[in-house]
Tab-separated table of C-alpha atoms in Angstrom:
chain	number	residue	atom	x	y	z
A	188	UNK	CA	0.000	0.000	0.000
A	189	UNK	CA	1.423	3.472	-0.849
A	190	UNK	CA	2.592	5.399	2.190
A	191	UNK	CA	-0.276	7.963	2.071
A	192	UNK	CA	-2.993	5.471	1.155
A	193	UNK	CA	-5.644	4.724	3.741
A	194	UNK	CA	-6.608	1.110	4.317
A	195	UNK	CA	-9.946	-0.012	2.960
A	196	UNK	CA	-12.595	-1.400	5.273
A	197	UNK	CA	-11.813	-4.848	3.863
A	198	UNK	CA	-8.156	-4.458	4.854
A	199	UNK	CA	-9.056	-3.189	8.325
A	200	UNK	CA	-11.457	-6.029	9.068
A	201	UNK	CA	-9.094	-8.612	7.565
A	202	UNK	CA	-6.348	-7.478	9.956
A	203	UNK	CA	-8.667	-7.492	12.987
A	204	UNK	CA	-7.936	-10.265	15.464
A	205	UNK	CA	-10.398	-9.792	18.349
A	206	UNK	CA	-13.041	-7.103	17.989
A	207	UNK	CA	-14.509	-4.476	15.731
A	208	UNK	CA	-17.128	-2.042	16.966
A	209	UNK	CA	-19.107	0.536	15.038
A	210	UNK	CA	-20.940	3.527	16.484
A	211	UNK	CA	-23.504	5.232	14.245
A	212	UNK	CA	-25.274	8.415	15.303
A	213	UNK	CA	-26.955	9.898	12.224
A	214	UNK	CA	-30.643	9.617	11.354
A	215	UNK	CA	-29.939	9.793	7.623
A	216	UNK	CA	-26.962	8.725	5.542
A	217	UNK	CA	-28.104	10.108	2.204
A	218	UNK	CA	-29.887	8.470	-0.676
A	219	UNK	CA	-28.822	5.295	-2.418
A	220	UNK	CA	-30.491	2.935	-4.878
A	221	UNK	CA	-31.430	0.302	-2.286
A	222	UNK	CA	-33.065	2.913	-0.045
A	223	UNK	CA	-34.854	4.464	-3.038
A	224	UNK	CA	-36.186	1.023	-4.043
A	225	UNK	CA	-37.410	0.427	-0.483
A	226	UNK	CA	-39.187	3.795	-0.542
A	227	UNK	CA	-40.911	2.677	-3.760
A	228	UNK	CA	-42.201	-0.377	-1.860
A	229	UNK	CA	-39.635	-2.995	-2.874
A	230	UNK	CA	-38.818	-5.342	0.006
A	231	UNK	CA	-36.001	-7.821	0.396
A	232	UNK	CA	-36.728	-11.428	-0.390
A	233	UNK	CA	-34.769	-12.946	2.472
A	234	UNK	CA	-35.011	-16.379	0.827
A	235	UNK	CA	-33.062	-15.032	-2.188
A	236	UNK	CA	-29.700	-14.460	-0.490
A	237	UNK	CA	-27.968	-13.575	-3.765
A	238	UNK	CA	-30.229	-10.526	-4.086
A	239	UNK	CA	-29.134	-8.919	-0.801
A	240	UNK	CA	-25.813	-10.474	0.281
A	241	UNK	CA	-22.924	-8.104	-0.464
A	242	UNK	CA	-19.147	-8.180	-0.235
A	243	UNK	CA	-19.460	-6.387	3.107
A	244	UNK	CA	-21.404	-9.347	4.494
A	245	UNK	CA	-18.660	-11.718	3.292
A	246	UNK	CA	-16.083	-9.605	5.128
A	247	UNK	CA	-18.110	-9.586	8.347
A	248	UNK	CA	-18.906	-13.309	8.153
A	249	UNK	CA	-15.247	-14.109	7.485
A	250	UNK	CA	-14.107	-12.098	10.495
A	251	UNK	CA	-16.736	-13.689	12.743
A	252	UNK	CA	-15.659	-17.137	11.513
A	253	UNK	CA	-12.098	-16.235	12.633
A	254	UNK	CA	-13.428	-15.455	16.118
A	255	UNK	CA	-13.738	-11.662	15.793
A	256	UNK	CA	-16.586	-10.128	17.790
A	257	UNK	CA	-18.365	-7.486	15.707
A	258	UNK	CA	-20.791	-5.148	17.432
A	259	UNK	CA	-22.702	-2.118	16.182
A	260	UNK	CA	-24.683	0.498	18.102
A	261	UNK	CA	-27.015	2.934	16.426
A	262	UNK	CA	-28.100	6.056	18.306
A	263	UNK	CA	-31.447	7.111	16.794
A	264	UNK	CA	-34.025	9.843	17.191
A	265	UNK	CA	-37.592	8.831	17.896
A	266	UNK	CA	-39.882	8.745	16.152
A	267	UNK	CA	-37.349	7.298	13.731
A	268	UNK	CA	-36.678	8.747	10.299
A	269	UNK	CA	-37.659	6.935	7.118
A	270	UNK	CA	-33.984	6.121	6.600
A	271	UNK	CA	-33.755	4.462	10.025
A	272	UNK	CA	-36.917	2.439	9.321
A	273	UNK	CA	-35.205	1.147	6.169
A	274	UNK	CA	-31.944	0.557	8.023
A	275	UNK	CA	-33.790	-1.414	10.689
A	276	UNK	CA	-35.331	-3.573	7.953
A	277	UNK	CA	-31.997	-4.339	6.266
A	278	UNK	CA	-30.152	-4.954	9.550
A	279	UNK	CA	-31.321	-8.550	9.336
A	280	UNK	CA	-28.489	-9.028	6.796
A	281	UNK	CA	-25.930	-7.763	9.340
A	282	UNK	CA	-27.283	-10.187	11.921
A	283	UNK	CA	-27.137	-13.095	9.468
A	284	UNK	CA	-23.507	-12.160	8.686
A	285	UNK	CA	-22.705	-12.404	12.408
A	286	UNK	CA	-22.882	-8.857	13.749
A	287	UNK	CA	-24.497	-8.041	17.052
A	288	UNK	CA	-26.583	-4.872	16.712
A	289	UNK	CA	-28.186	-2.683	19.359
A	290	UNK	CA	-30.273	0.460	19.072
A	291	UNK	CA	-30.240	3.367	21.530
A	292	UNK	CA	-33.062	5.887	21.386
A	293	UNK	CA	-31.445	9.324	21.600
A	294	UNK	CA	-33.481	10.087	24.712
A	295	UNK	CA	-31.640	7.294	26.566
A	296	UNK	CA	-28.250	8.699	25.543
A	297	UNK	CA	-28.510	12.269	26.838
A	298	UNK	CA	-26.016	11.743	29.639
A	299	UNK	CA	-23.501	9.797	27.522
A	300	UNK	CA	-20.368	11.513	26.291
A	301	UNK	CA	-20.176	10.488	22.653
A	302	UNK	CA	-17.796	11.626	19.916
A	303	UNK	CA	-19.383	13.825	17.268
A	304	UNK	CA	-18.485	11.439	14.433
A	305	UNK	CA	-19.410	7.863	13.614
A	306	UNK	CA	-16.504	5.452	13.828
A	307	UNK	CA	-15.233	1.904	13.563
A	308	UNK	CA	-12.731	0.748	16.185
A	309	UNK	CA	-10.602	-2.271	15.302
A	310	UNK	CA	-8.990	-4.206	18.187
A	311	UNK	CA	-8.839	-0.942	20.177
A	312	UNK	CA	-5.787	-0.151	18.018
A	313	UNK	CA	-7.144	1.713	14.984
A	314	UNK	CA	-10.125	4.012	14.573
A	315	UNK	CA	-11.733	4.746	11.241
A	316	UNK	CA	-13.631	7.998	11.744
A	317	UNK	CA	-16.350	8.948	9.268
A	318	UNK	CA	-16.996	12.567	8.244
A	319	UNK	CA	-20.380	13.252	6.634
A	320	UNK	CA	-21.905	16.200	4.815
A	321	UNK	CA	-25.142	17.721	6.063
A	322	UNK	CA	-27.103	15.688	3.508
A	323	UNK	CA	-25.737	12.437	4.951
A	324	UNK	CA	-23.244	11.638	2.214
A	325	UNK	CA	-19.799	10.437	3.251
A	326	UNK	CA	-17.158	13.127	2.737
A	327	UNK	CA	-14.060	11.355	4.020
A	328	UNK	CA	-12.602	8.911	6.472
A	329	UNK	CA	-9.888	9.752	8.943
A	330	UNK	CA	-7.736	7.196	10.733
A	331	UNK	CA	-6.449	7.563	14.259
A	332	UNK	CA	-4.258	5.415	16.467
A	333	UNK	CA	-3.481	7.854	19.291
A	334	UNK	CA	-4.137	6.121	22.640
A	335	UNK	CA	-6.311	8.941	24.032
A	336	UNK	CA	-8.623	8.891	21.009
A	337	UNK	CA	-8.836	5.096	21.023
A	338	UNK	CA	-9.684	5.052	24.724
A	339	UNK	CA	-12.357	7.741	24.283
A	340	UNK	CA	-13.950	5.774	21.460
A	341	UNK	CA	-13.814	2.478	23.350
A	342	UNK	CA	-15.364	3.982	26.490
A	343	UNK	CA	-18.088	5.805	24.561
A	344	UNK	CA	-18.964	2.708	22.547
A	345	UNK	CA	-19.234	0.516	25.652
A	346	UNK	CA	-21.436	3.085	27.397
A	347	UNK	CA	-23.775	3.197	24.398
A	348	UNK	CA	-23.700	-0.602	24.073
A	349	UNK	CA	-24.832	-0.985	27.693
A	350	UNK	CA	-27.837	1.267	26.987
A	351	UNK	CA	-28.671	-0.475	23.740
A	352	UNK	CA	-31.740	-2.502	22.930
A	353	UNK	CA	-31.027	-5.627	20.904
A	354	UNK	CA	-32.090	-5.534	17.277
A	355	UNK	CA	-34.531	-8.365	17.903
A	356	UNK	CA	-36.271	-6.371	20.655
A	357	UNK	CA	-36.159	-2.868	19.125
A	358	UNK	CA	-39.152	-1.954	17.000
A	359	UNK	CA	-39.483	1.044	14.717
């Protein structure tokens, strides 16, 4: 990899040995074709795995098969946005791939100190920090390995995780 190149998600998860956690805090991540199709009434045929399984799911399933724990927490406003209703629907794919997912209504997170950006944290050694535009589109990713940042992210994730409602129990 060139010296200034940032690792892809696939490279990050492939190098992960123990755990990967993802904190999401936006109510909208912009438009995409799958979301647009859902808004038009198209629903996933869960029996047709080829229609919804993506490379991302392969990466998650491969990591889980290696013994990596993968957890995701989504902080959401209630009532939830249309985007979050769609995201809740498609989260079944994450669960099938091996992720553990919890939801935290924003009202239960008021006293938590959370970073202002979504992030992935790999083995508590590398953070991939997402920067979004106001419309929800991804602008850039930043990587951090400074111990203070990693500790802040780990502590904030665990606090949110403890408040979380399992995907199976959270209804939108």
